[in-house]
Amino acid sequence: MTQLTQQILSGVATGAVYASLALALVMIYQATESVNFAQGEMAMFSTYIAWTLVQAGLPFWAAFLLTVLISFIGGVLIERVIVRPVHDAPVLTHVIVFIGLLVILNAVAGWIYTYTVKEFPSPFPSKPLFGGAITGHDLGVICVTLAMLMLLFAFFRFTPLGLAMRAAAQNPESAKLAGIRVGWMLAMGWGLAAAVGAVAGVMVAPVLFLDPNMMSGVLLYAFAGALLGGISSPGGAVLGGLIVGVLENLVGTYLIASELKLSTALAFIILVLVIKPSGLFGRVAIKRV
Amino acid sequence: MTALLEVSDLRASYGPAEVLHGIGFAVEEGGITALLGANGAGKTTTLRAVCGMVSRKGDVRFAGERIDGKATEAIARLGVAHVPEGRGTFVRLSVEENLRIGAYGRRDRGAANDDMERMYQHFPKLAGRRKQQAGTLSGGEQQMLAIARALMLKPRLLVLDEPSFGLGPMIVASIFKIMETVRREQRVSILLVEQNAALALELADHAYLIETGSMVMGGPARALKENEQVRRSYLGY
Ligand SMILES: Nc1ncnc2c1ncn2[C@@H]1O[C@H](COP(=O)(O)OP(=O)(O)OP(=O)(O)O)[C@@H](O)[C@H]1O
Ligand SMILES: [Mg+2]
C-alpha cells in the first residue's frame, strides 16, 4: 500500500513536468494549429541558462526567475524572427521549421556546453517526507507546477490581456477587428509557452541531469499527455500529462521491465485515441465538407 | 454635412484577381450609407478593403486621416467597428467575454463596464445569457451579440455586413430599430451592406449600387428608391 502511494506520488511529480510541457505544446497548437517539436529543446536550452546563472553564483530562485524571464523573451523572439515569416505557409512548412529549430538548439547547446552530462542542483531537500510517502524534491516539483498552473489560469481567465490572447488564438480576424494586435498576442503565446517549458526543464533537470538530449523523452511523454487529454484543451493536456506520469511509473514498477514502460504507456494512449480520437477532454473538431 | 468616411478609386484584389475596380463613396457624420448589389458584386470586399482585411489600393479617409495603408487593428482603434459577414463571434467564449473583447481597442477601457450594462439594456436577450458560450446562442442572438460587441468599441463608424442574413422579420425589425436608436443617441455613423434593399433604403440616407466591382449609381436613398432599374432589380416591383 505504502509502495503504491509512493509510486503514484512520484508519478504525479514526473507527470507535473509532462503536464507543463504538454500545456506549452497546446498553447502553441491553439494559435498555430501545428505542434512545436522544438518545445523540448527550448526547455533544455532554458535549463542550461539556469545552470549557467547558478554557476555564476546566483541563488537558485533568483536564477530560476531570471531564466523564466529570459525564456519568455526568447520565445517572443523565436516567434517574431522564425515563425512569423512562415505564418501563412502550409503545415508541412511549420513542421520543417520546428524540426530545424530543434536541431539548431540541440547543436548550439552541444557546442556551448558540450555533450557531457552535468549535475543540476535541486532547490528542495532530498529527504523523504510524510513517512517516506514522497521525497522533498517531488513535493517541491508538484507545488511549483501547481503554483504556475494557477497563475496561468488566473492570467488567461481574469486579465484583459489574457482574454485578448485567447480571442486572438480563436478567431484572429475578429480579434483584429476589435483592435487586438494579433501578431503580438501570438508572440506572447510563444513567450509564455517557452517560460512554462523552462519551469518544466528546471524541475526535471535534478532527476534527469543536464545534457542536450535530456528533453527528448520528456517531450514524447508530454506529447502523449497532450494527445491523451486532447490537444485542443489546456486543462485536458495538464490532466493527460499527469495521467501519463502516473501510468508510466506504475507500469514500470508493477507490470514490466522499465525498458518497456515507454512503449506500454504509448500503447495505452494509442488505444484511448482509437476509441476517442479527440482525446479524453478535447473538442471534436467539426469539419465542414 | 461633412464626410466621416471618404473613399475614392478603391481597388481590391484576391491574389492576382482584381475584384474592385476603383469605387468611390462616402458616409456622412451621423449618417447611414447603404451599399446594394447582387451576390458577388463586391459589397463584402468593399467593407473588407476599407478595414484593411484584403490587399487594396486607393484613397480611404476616416475623419480626414488616410487609412488605406493602415493595419486592421489600427483602423479599429481609430473607431471603426466592423461586424463581418458571418458575424465573427468568438464562439467558445462567453457572451460577456465577447463584449469585453469588443471594448479592447478603445482608450477608456475603464468605462466599458457601464457600456456593457447599456448593451444589456439594448439587448435584454443577452442579459440573461452573460455566462453562456456565445456559440450556443441562436442566430438572432448572435447577430445582436455581434452588434453589441461592435458598439462596445464606442465606434464613430459602425460597419455592418448583412445584419439581417438568415433572420426572421421580427428580429430584423428589432435590430434595425436598435441601429436607428444607436445612431441617434450616440451619433454613430453606419456603413451598411444589406440584401434586403427595401429595408436598407428605408433606413439609409445615402445609397450606392455596386455591380461586378464597379459603382454604377449613388446618391440620396430616396432617389435610388425611385429609380426604375433599382426598383425592378432590387426592390422587385
Ligand atoms: N477569399 C476570396 N478569394 C477569391 N475571390 C474571392 C474571395 N472572396 C470573394 N471573392 C470574389 O470576389 C467577388 C466579390 O465577392 P464579395 O464577397 O465581395 O461579394 P458580395 O457582394 O459581398 O456578395 P454576397 O452578396 O454574396 O455576400 C466575387 O466574385 C467572389 O467570388
Ligand atoms: Mg457579402
Coordinates of C-alpha atoms and ligand atoms in Angstrom, one line a residue:
Chain A
M1 CA 0.0 0.0 0.0
T2 CA 2.7 2.5 1.0
Q3 CA 4.7 1.4 -2.0
L4 CA 1.7 2.1 -4.2
T5 CA 1.2 5.6 -2.7
Q6 CA 4.8 6.3 -3.2
Q7 CA 4.7 5.2 -6.8
I8 CA 1.6 7.3 -7.5
L9 CA 3.0 10.4 -5.9
S10 CA 6.3 10.1 -7.6
G11 CA 4.4 9.6 -10.8
V12 CA 2.4 12.8 -10.1
A13 CA 5.7 14.6 -9.8
T14 CA 7.1 13.4 -13.1
G15 CA 3.6 13.9 -14.5
A16 CA 3.7 17.5 -13.4
V17 CA 6.7 18.0 -15.7
Y18 CA 5.0 16.3 -18.6
A19 CA 1.9 18.4 -17.9
S20 CA 3.8 21.6 -18.1
L21 CA 5.4 20.8 -21.4
A22 CA 2.1 19.4 -22.7
L23 CA 0.5 22.7 -21.8
A24 CA 3.2 24.6 -23.7
L25 CA 2.5 22.4 -26.7
V26 CA -1.2 23.1 -26.5
M27 CA -0.7 26.8 -26.2
I28 CA 1.3 26.9 -29.5
Y29 CA -1.1 24.4 -31.1
Q30 CA -4.1 26.5 -30.4
A31 CA -2.5 29.6 -32.0
T32 CA -0.8 27.9 -35.0
E33 CA -2.5 24.6 -35.4
S34 CA 0.8 22.8 -35.5
V35 CA 2.9 21.0 -33.0
N36 CA 6.1 22.7 -31.9
F37 CA 8.6 19.8 -32.0
A38 CA 11.3 22.2 -30.7
Q39 CA 9.4 22.7 -27.4
G40 CA 11.6 20.2 -25.6
E41 CA 14.8 21.6 -26.9
M42 CA 13.7 25.1 -26.0
A43 CA 13.1 23.9 -22.4
M44 CA 16.5 22.2 -22.4
F45 CA 18.2 25.4 -23.5
S46 CA 16.4 27.3 -20.8
T47 CA 17.7 24.8 -18.3
Y48 CA 21.3 25.4 -19.4
I49 CA 20.7 29.1 -18.9
A50 CA 19.5 28.4 -15.3
W51 CA 22.6 26.2 -14.8
T52 CA 24.9 29.0 -16.1
L53 CA 23.3 31.5 -13.8
V54 CA 23.6 29.2 -10.8
Q55 CA 27.3 28.5 -11.7
A56 CA 27.8 32.3 -11.8
G57 CA 26.8 32.4 -8.2
L58 CA 23.1 33.5 -8.3
P59 CA 20.9 32.0 -5.6
F60 CA 18.7 29.2 -7.0
W61 CA 15.4 31.0 -7.0
A62 CA 16.8 34.2 -8.5
A63 CA 18.4 32.1 -11.3
F64 CA 15.0 30.3 -11.7
L65 CA 13.0 33.6 -12.1
L66 CA 15.6 35.1 -14.3
T67 CA 15.6 32.0 -16.5
V68 CA 11.8 32.1 -16.8
L69 CA 12.0 35.8 -17.9
I70 CA 14.8 35.2 -20.4
S71 CA 12.9 32.2 -21.8
F72 CA 9.8 34.3 -22.2
I73 CA 11.8 36.9 -24.2
G74 CA 13.5 34.1 -26.2
G75 CA 10.1 32.6 -27.1
V76 CA 8.8 36.0 -28.3
L77 CA 12.0 36.4 -30.4
I78 CA 11.7 33.0 -31.9
E79 CA 8.1 33.8 -32.9
R80 CA 9.0 37.1 -34.4
V81 CA 12.1 36.1 -36.3
I82 CA 11.5 32.4 -37.2
V83 CA 7.8 31.6 -37.0
R84 CA 6.2 34.9 -38.2
P85 CA 7.6 34.7 -41.8
V86 CA 6.0 31.2 -42.3
H87 CA 2.8 32.1 -40.6
D88 CA 0.6 31.6 -43.6
A89 CA 2.6 28.7 -45.0
P90 CA 1.2 25.1 -45.1
V91 CA 1.5 22.9 -42.0
L92 CA 4.4 20.9 -43.6
T93 CA 6.5 24.1 -43.7
H94 CA 5.8 24.6 -40.0
V95 CA 6.9 21.1 -39.2
I96 CA 10.1 21.6 -41.1
V97 CA 10.8 24.9 -39.4
F98 CA 10.1 23.4 -35.9
I99 CA 12.3 20.4 -36.6
G100 CA 15.0 22.8 -37.9
L101 CA 14.7 24.8 -34.7
L102 CA 15.0 21.6 -32.7
V103 CA 18.2 20.5 -34.4
I104 CA 19.7 24.0 -34.2
L105 CA 19.0 24.4 -30.5
N106 CA 20.4 21.0 -29.8
A107 CA 23.6 21.6 -31.8
V108 CA 24.1 25.1 -30.2
A109 CA 23.7 23.7 -26.7
G110 CA 26.1 20.9 -27.5
W111 CA 28.6 23.4 -28.9
I112 CA 28.4 25.8 -26.0
Y113 CA 28.1 23.3 -23.1
T114 CA 29.4 20.0 -24.7
Y115 CA 27.5 16.8 -24.6
T116 CA 28.9 15.7 -21.2
V117 CA 26.2 15.1 -18.6
K118 CA 26.1 17.8 -15.9
E119 CA 24.6 17.7 -12.5
F120 CA 21.9 20.1 -11.7
P121 CA 21.1 21.2 -8.2
S122 CA 17.6 20.7 -6.7
P123 CA 16.3 23.5 -4.5
F124 CA 14.4 21.1 -2.4
P125 CA 15.6 18.8 0.3
S126 CA 16.1 15.2 -1.0
K127 CA 15.0 13.6 2.3
P128 CA 11.7 11.6 2.3
L129 CA 8.7 13.3 3.9
F130 CA 5.5 12.0 5.4
G131 CA 6.9 8.7 6.5
G132 CA 8.5 8.1 3.1
A133 CA 5.4 8.7 1.0
I134 CA 7.1 11.4 -1.1
T135 CA 10.6 12.9 -1.5
G136 CA 11.1 16.6 -0.8
H137 CA 12.1 17.1 -4.4
D138 CA 8.9 15.5 -5.8
L139 CA 6.7 17.6 -3.4
G140 CA 8.6 20.7 -4.4
V141 CA 8.0 20.0 -8.1
I142 CA 4.3 19.4 -7.6
C143 CA 4.0 22.6 -5.6
V144 CA 5.9 24.8 -8.1
T145 CA 3.9 23.3 -11.1
L146 CA 0.6 23.8 -9.3
A147 CA 1.5 27.5 -8.5
M148 CA 2.5 28.0 -12.1
L149 CA -0.7 26.5 -13.4
M150 CA -2.9 28.6 -11.1
L151 CA -1.0 31.8 -12.1
L152 CA -1.5 30.9 -15.8
F153 CA -5.2 30.1 -15.3
A154 CA -5.8 33.4 -13.5
F155 CA -3.9 35.3 -16.2
F156 CA -6.0 33.8 -19.0
R157 CA -9.2 33.9 -17.1
F158 CA -9.2 37.3 -15.4
T159 CA -7.0 39.7 -17.2
P160 CA -7.9 41.7 -20.3
L161 CA -4.6 40.7 -21.9
G162 CA -5.2 37.0 -21.2
L163 CA -8.7 37.3 -22.8
A164 CA -7.2 39.1 -25.8
M165 CA -4.7 36.3 -26.2
R166 CA -7.5 33.7 -26.2
A167 CA -9.5 35.8 -28.6
A168 CA -6.5 36.1 -31.0
A169 CA -5.9 32.4 -31.0
Q170 CA -9.5 31.6 -31.5
N171 CA -10.5 34.0 -34.2
P172 CA -7.7 36.2 -35.4
E173 CA -9.7 38.1 -37.9
S174 CA -12.4 39.1 -35.5
A175 CA -9.8 39.9 -32.9
K176 CA -8.1 42.4 -35.3
L177 CA -11.5 44.0 -35.9
A178 CA -11.7 44.6 -32.2
G179 CA -8.3 46.3 -32.3
I180 CA -6.3 43.5 -30.8
R181 CA -2.7 43.3 -32.1
V182 CA -2.9 39.7 -33.0
G183 CA 0.7 39.4 -34.1
W184 CA 1.9 40.4 -30.7
M185 CA -0.6 38.1 -29.0
L186 CA 0.8 35.2 -30.9
A187 CA 4.4 36.2 -30.0
M188 CA 3.4 36.5 -26.3
G189 CA 1.9 33.0 -26.6
W190 CA 5.3 31.7 -27.7
G191 CA 6.9 33.6 -24.8
L192 CA 4.6 32.1 -22.3
A193 CA 5.0 28.6 -23.7
A194 CA 8.8 29.0 -23.6
A195 CA 8.5 30.2 -19.9
V196 CA 6.3 27.2 -19.0
G197 CA 8.8 24.9 -20.7
A198 CA 11.6 26.5 -18.8
V199 CA 9.9 25.7 -15.5
A200 CA 9.5 22.1 -16.6
G201 CA 13.1 21.8 -17.6
V202 CA 14.5 23.2 -14.4
M203 CA 12.2 21.0 -12.4
V204 CA 13.2 17.8 -14.1
A205 CA 16.9 18.5 -14.5
P206 CA 17.9 17.4 -11.0
V207 CA 16.4 14.0 -11.8
L208 CA 17.4 13.6 -15.4
F209 CA 20.7 15.5 -15.2
L210 CA 21.7 18.1 -17.8
D211 CA 22.6 17.2 -21.3
P212 CA 21.5 18.5 -24.7
N213 CA 19.3 15.4 -25.3
M214 CA 17.7 15.4 -21.8
M215 CA 14.2 16.5 -23.0
S216 CA 13.7 14.2 -26.0
G217 CA 12.0 11.5 -23.8
V218 CA 10.1 14.1 -21.8
L219 CA 8.8 15.7 -25.0
L220 CA 7.5 12.4 -26.1
Y221 CA 5.6 11.8 -22.9
A222 CA 4.3 15.4 -22.9
F223 CA 3.1 14.9 -26.5
A224 CA 1.4 11.7 -25.4
G225 CA -0.2 13.6 -22.5
A226 CA -1.4 16.4 -24.7
L227 CA -3.0 13.9 -27.1
L228 CA -4.5 11.9 -24.4
G229 CA -6.1 14.9 -22.7
G230 CA -7.0 16.5 -26.0
I231 CA -4.7 18.8 -27.9
S232 CA -7.5 21.4 -28.1
S233 CA -7.9 21.6 -24.3
P234 CA -5.3 23.2 -22.0
G235 CA -6.9 21.6 -18.9
G236 CA -7.1 18.3 -20.7
A237 CA -3.4 18.4 -21.6
V238 CA -2.4 19.0 -18.0
L239 CA -4.5 16.1 -16.8
G240 CA -3.2 14.0 -19.6
G241 CA 0.4 14.8 -18.7
L242 CA -0.3 13.8 -15.0
I243 CA -2.0 10.5 -16.1
V244 CA 0.9 9.7 -18.3
G245 CA 3.4 10.3 -15.5
V246 CA 1.5 8.1 -13.0
L247 CA 0.9 5.4 -15.6
E248 CA 4.5 5.3 -16.6
N249 CA 5.6 4.9 -13.0
L250 CA 3.0 2.2 -12.2
V251 CA 3.7 0.2 -15.4
G252 CA 7.4 0.4 -14.8
T253 CA 7.1 -0.7 -11.2
Y254 CA 4.5 -3.4 -11.3
L255 CA 4.0 -4.8 -14.7
I256 CA 7.1 -5.0 -16.8
A257 CA 10.7 -4.2 -17.2
S258 CA 11.3 -0.4 -17.1
E259 CA 12.8 -0.6 -20.6
L260 CA 9.3 -1.3 -21.9
K261 CA 7.4 1.3 -19.9
L262 CA 7.5 3.9 -22.6
S263 CA 6.1 1.6 -25.2
T264 CA 3.5 0.3 -22.9
A265 CA 2.4 3.7 -21.9
L266 CA 2.2 4.8 -25.5
A267 CA 0.3 1.7 -26.5
F268 CA -2.3 2.5 -23.9
I269 CA -2.6 6.0 -25.2
I270 CA -3.0 4.9 -28.8
L271 CA -5.8 2.6 -27.5
V272 CA -7.5 5.6 -25.9
L273 CA -7.2 7.6 -29.1
V274 CA -8.6 4.9 -31.2
I275 CA -11.6 4.8 -29.0
K276 CA -11.8 8.6 -28.6
P277 CA -9.8 10.4 -31.3
S278 CA -10.2 13.9 -29.8
G279 CA -8.6 12.8 -26.5
L280 CA -10.3 12.5 -23.2
F281 CA -11.3 16.1 -22.8
G282 CA -10.8 17.5 -26.3
R283 CA -13.4 19.1 -28.5
V284 CA -14.4 17.1 -31.5
A285 CA -13.3 19.0 -34.5
I286 CA -16.2 19.7 -36.8
K287 CA -15.0 19.9 -40.4
R288 CA -17.2 21.4 -43.0
V289 CA -17.3 19.2 -46.0
Chain B
M1 CA -22.5 67.9 -43.6
T2 CA -19.0 66.6 -43.6
A3 CA -18.0 63.1 -44.6
L4 CA -16.7 60.8 -41.8
L5 CA -15.6 58.2 -44.3
E6 CA -14.5 59.2 -47.8
V7 CA -13.5 56.5 -50.3
S8 CA -12.2 57.2 -53.8
D9 CA -10.7 55.0 -56.5
L10 CA -10.7 51.9 -54.2
R11 CA -9.3 48.8 -55.8
A12 CA -9.0 45.4 -54.1
S13 CA -7.8 42.0 -55.2
Y14 CA -7.7 38.4 -54.0
G15 CA -4.3 37.2 -55.3
P16 CA -4.0 38.2 -58.9
A17 CA -7.7 38.7 -59.5
E18 CA -8.9 42.3 -59.1
V19 CA -12.4 42.4 -57.6
L20 CA -13.0 46.1 -57.0
H21 CA -12.1 48.3 -60.0
G22 CA -11.9 51.7 -58.4
I23 CA -15.0 52.6 -56.5
G24 CA -15.9 55.7 -54.5
F25 CA -18.5 56.6 -51.9
A26 CA -18.9 58.4 -48.6
V27 CA -20.5 58.1 -45.2
E28 CA -21.6 61.3 -43.6
E29 CA -21.0 62.2 -40.0
G30 CA -24.0 60.8 -38.2
G31 CA -25.4 59.3 -41.4
I32 CA -26.3 55.9 -42.7
T33 CA -24.9 54.8 -46.1
A34 CA -26.1 51.6 -47.7
L35 CA -24.3 49.5 -50.3
L36 CA -26.5 47.5 -52.6
G37 CA -25.7 44.9 -55.2
A38 CA -26.2 41.4 -56.4
N39 CA -24.4 38.4 -54.9
G40 CA -20.8 38.5 -55.8
A41 CA -20.9 42.2 -56.7
G42 CA -18.1 43.1 -54.3
K43 CA -20.0 44.5 -51.3
T44 CA -18.2 42.5 -48.7
T45 CA -14.9 43.1 -50.4
T46 CA -15.6 46.8 -50.2
L47 CA -16.1 46.7 -46.5
R48 CA -13.0 44.4 -46.1
A49 CA -10.9 46.8 -48.2
V50 CA -12.0 49.8 -46.0
C51 CA -10.8 47.9 -42.9
G52 CA -7.6 46.6 -44.4
M53 CA -8.6 42.9 -44.5
V54 CA -7.8 42.4 -48.2
S55 CA -5.0 43.9 -50.3
R56 CA -6.2 47.2 -51.6
K57 CA -5.1 50.4 -53.3
G58 CA -6.8 53.8 -53.4
D59 CA -7.7 56.7 -51.2
V60 CA -9.6 56.0 -48.0
R61 CA -10.0 58.7 -45.4
F62 CA -11.5 58.4 -42.0
A63 CA -12.2 61.6 -40.2
G64 CA -9.8 63.2 -42.6
E65 CA -7.0 60.8 -42.0
R66 CA -5.6 58.4 -44.6
I67 CA -6.3 54.8 -43.5
D68 CA -5.6 52.9 -46.8
G69 CA -2.2 52.0 -45.6
K70 CA -3.1 51.1 -42.0
A71 CA -3.5 47.6 -40.5
T72 CA -6.9 46.3 -39.5
E73 CA -6.1 46.7 -35.7
A74 CA -5.1 50.3 -36.1
I75 CA -8.2 51.2 -38.1
A76 CA -10.4 49.6 -35.4
R77 CA -8.5 51.6 -32.7
L78 CA -9.4 54.8 -34.6
G79 CA -13.1 54.0 -34.0
V80 CA -14.2 51.8 -36.9
A81 CA -16.2 48.8 -35.6
H82 CA -16.8 46.1 -38.3
V83 CA -19.3 43.3 -37.9
P84 CA -18.1 41.0 -40.6
E85 CA -20.1 38.7 -42.9
G86 CA -20.8 35.6 -40.7
R87 CA -20.7 37.8 -37.6
G88 CA -17.2 36.9 -36.3
T89 CA -18.5 35.6 -33.0
F90 CA -15.9 34.2 -30.6
V91 CA -17.9 31.0 -30.3
R92 CA -16.0 29.4 -27.4
L93 CA -16.1 32.5 -25.2
S94 CA -19.0 33.6 -23.1
V95 CA -21.3 36.4 -24.1
E96 CA -19.7 38.7 -21.5
E97 CA -16.2 37.9 -22.7
N98 CA -17.3 38.7 -26.3
L99 CA -18.4 42.1 -25.1
R100 CA -15.2 42.7 -23.2
I101 CA -13.2 41.9 -26.3
G102 CA -15.2 44.4 -28.2
A103 CA -14.0 47.1 -25.8
Y104 CA -10.4 46.1 -26.0
G105 CA -9.4 48.6 -28.7
R106 CA -10.7 51.7 -27.0
R107 CA -8.8 54.2 -24.9
D108 CA -11.1 54.5 -22.0
R109 CA -11.4 50.8 -21.2
G110 CA -12.4 51.6 -17.7
A111 CA -15.8 53.0 -18.8
A112 CA -16.5 49.7 -20.6
N113 CA -18.4 48.2 -17.7
D114 CA -21.1 50.9 -17.9
D115 CA -21.4 50.4 -21.6
M116 CA -21.8 46.7 -21.1
E117 CA -24.8 47.4 -18.9
R118 CA -26.2 49.7 -21.6
M119 CA -25.8 46.9 -24.2
Y120 CA -27.7 44.6 -21.9
Q121 CA -30.5 47.2 -21.8
H122 CA -30.5 47.5 -25.6
F123 CA -30.4 43.7 -26.0
P124 CA -32.3 42.2 -23.0
K125 CA -32.0 38.7 -24.6
L126 CA -28.2 38.9 -24.0
A127 CA -28.5 40.0 -20.4
G128 CA -29.9 36.6 -19.3
R129 CA -27.1 34.8 -21.1
R130 CA -24.0 36.6 -19.9
K131 CA -22.1 33.4 -18.9
Q132 CA -23.4 31.3 -21.8
Q133 CA -21.0 30.2 -24.5
A134 CA -21.6 32.5 -27.5
G135 CA -21.6 29.6 -30.0
T136 CA -24.7 28.2 -28.4
L137 CA -26.8 31.4 -29.0
S138 CA -29.4 31.4 -31.7
G139 CA -28.7 33.1 -35.0
G140 CA -30.6 36.2 -34.0
E141 CA -29.0 36.4 -30.6
Q142 CA -25.6 36.0 -32.2
Q143 CA -26.3 38.9 -34.5
M144 CA -27.3 41.0 -31.5
L145 CA -24.2 40.0 -29.8
A146 CA -22.1 40.9 -32.8
I147 CA -23.6 44.4 -33.0
A148 CA -23.3 44.8 -29.2
R149 CA -19.7 43.7 -29.4
A150 CA -19.0 46.3 -32.2
L151 CA -20.7 49.0 -30.2
M152 CA -18.5 48.2 -27.2
L153 CA -15.7 49.8 -29.1
K154 CA -17.5 53.0 -28.8
P155 CA -17.0 53.5 -32.5
R156 CA -17.6 56.6 -34.7
L157 CA -18.3 54.3 -37.6
L158 CA -20.2 51.1 -37.5
V159 CA -19.7 48.8 -40.5
L160 CA -22.3 46.1 -40.9
D161 CA -22.2 43.3 -43.4
E162 CA -25.8 41.9 -43.9
P163 CA -27.1 42.1 -40.4
S164 CA -30.4 40.6 -41.5
F165 CA -28.8 37.5 -43.0
G166 CA -30.8 34.4 -42.1
L167 CA -33.0 36.1 -39.6
G168 CA -36.8 36.3 -39.3
P169 CA -38.6 39.6 -40.0
M170 CA -39.4 40.2 -36.3
I171 CA -35.7 40.1 -35.3
V172 CA -34.6 42.0 -38.3
A173 CA -37.1 44.8 -37.4
S174 CA -35.8 45.0 -33.9
I175 CA -32.2 45.0 -35.0
F176 CA -32.9 47.9 -37.4
K177 CA -34.7 49.7 -34.7
I178 CA -31.7 49.4 -32.4
M179 CA -29.4 50.7 -35.1
E180 CA -31.6 53.7 -35.6
T181 CA -31.6 54.4 -31.8
V182 CA -27.8 54.0 -31.6
R183 CA -27.3 56.3 -34.5
R184 CA -29.5 59.0 -32.9
E185 CA -28.3 58.6 -29.3
Q186 CA -24.6 58.0 -29.7
R187 CA -24.1 59.7 -33.1
V188 CA -22.6 56.6 -34.6
S189 CA -22.4 56.7 -38.4
I190 CA -23.2 53.5 -40.2
L191 CA -22.0 51.8 -43.4
L192 CA -24.4 49.1 -44.2
V193 CA -24.4 46.2 -46.7
E194 CA -27.8 44.7 -46.9
Q195 CA -29.6 42.1 -49.2
N196 CA -32.9 43.4 -48.2
A197 CA -32.8 46.6 -50.4
A198 CA -36.2 47.9 -49.4
L199 CA -35.3 47.8 -45.7
A200 CA -31.8 49.3 -46.4
L201 CA -33.2 52.2 -48.5
E202 CA -35.8 52.9 -45.8
L203 CA -33.1 53.3 -43.1
A204 CA -30.3 54.9 -45.1
D205 CA -29.9 58.5 -46.2
H206 CA -27.4 57.6 -48.9
A207 CA -27.1 54.5 -51.0
Y208 CA -24.8 53.2 -53.7
L209 CA -25.2 50.4 -56.2
I210 CA -22.3 48.1 -56.9
E211 CA -22.2 45.8 -60.0
T212 CA -19.2 43.5 -60.6
G213 CA -16.8 45.6 -58.7
S214 CA -17.8 49.0 -60.0
M215 CA -20.1 51.7 -58.7
V216 CA -22.9 52.2 -61.1
M217 CA -25.1 54.5 -59.1
G218 CA -25.1 56.6 -56.0
G219 CA -27.0 59.3 -54.2
P220 CA -29.7 60.1 -51.7
A221 CA -31.5 56.9 -50.7
R222 CA -34.8 58.4 -51.8
A223 CA -33.6 58.9 -55.4
L224 CA -32.4 55.3 -55.6
K225 CA -35.7 54.1 -54.3
E226 CA -37.5 55.8 -57.1
N227 CA -35.0 54.7 -59.8
E228 CA -36.5 52.4 -62.4
Q229 CA -33.6 50.0 -62.6
V230 CA -33.2 49.7 -58.8
R231 CA -36.9 49.1 -58.4
R232 CA -37.0 46.3 -60.9
S233 CA -33.8 44.6 -60.0
Y234 CA -33.6 45.1 -56.2
L235 CA -37.0 46.1 -54.9
G236 CA -39.0 43.7 -57.1
Y237 CA -41.9 45.9 -58.2
Ligands
LIG1 N1 -11.3 35.0 -50.5 C1 -11.6 35.2 -51.8 N2 -10.8 34.7 -52.7 C2 -11.0 34.9 -54.0 N3 -12.1 35.5 -54.5 C3 -13.0 36.0 -53.7 C4 -12.8 35.9 -52.3 N4 -13.8 36.4 -51.6 C5 -14.6 36.9 -52.6 N5 -14.1 36.7 -53.8 C6 -14.7 37.0 -55.1 O1 -14.9 38.4 -55.1 C7 -16.1 38.8 -55.7 C8 -16.9 39.7 -54.7 O2 -17.2 39.0 -53.6 P1 -17.9 39.6 -52.3 O3 -17.9 38.6 -51.2 O4 -17.3 40.9 -52.1 O5 -19.4 39.8 -52.9 P2 -20.7 40.3 -52.1 O6 -21.2 41.4 -52.9 O7 -20.4 40.5 -50.7 O8 -21.7 39.0 -52.3 P3 -22.8 38.4 -51.4 O9 -24.0 39.2 -51.5 O10 -23.0 37.0 -51.9 O11 -22.2 38.4 -50.0 C9 -16.8 37.5 -56.0 O12 -16.7 37.3 -57.4 C10 -16.1 36.5 -55.2 O13 -16.1 35.2 -55.9
MG2 MG -21.1 39.6 -48.9

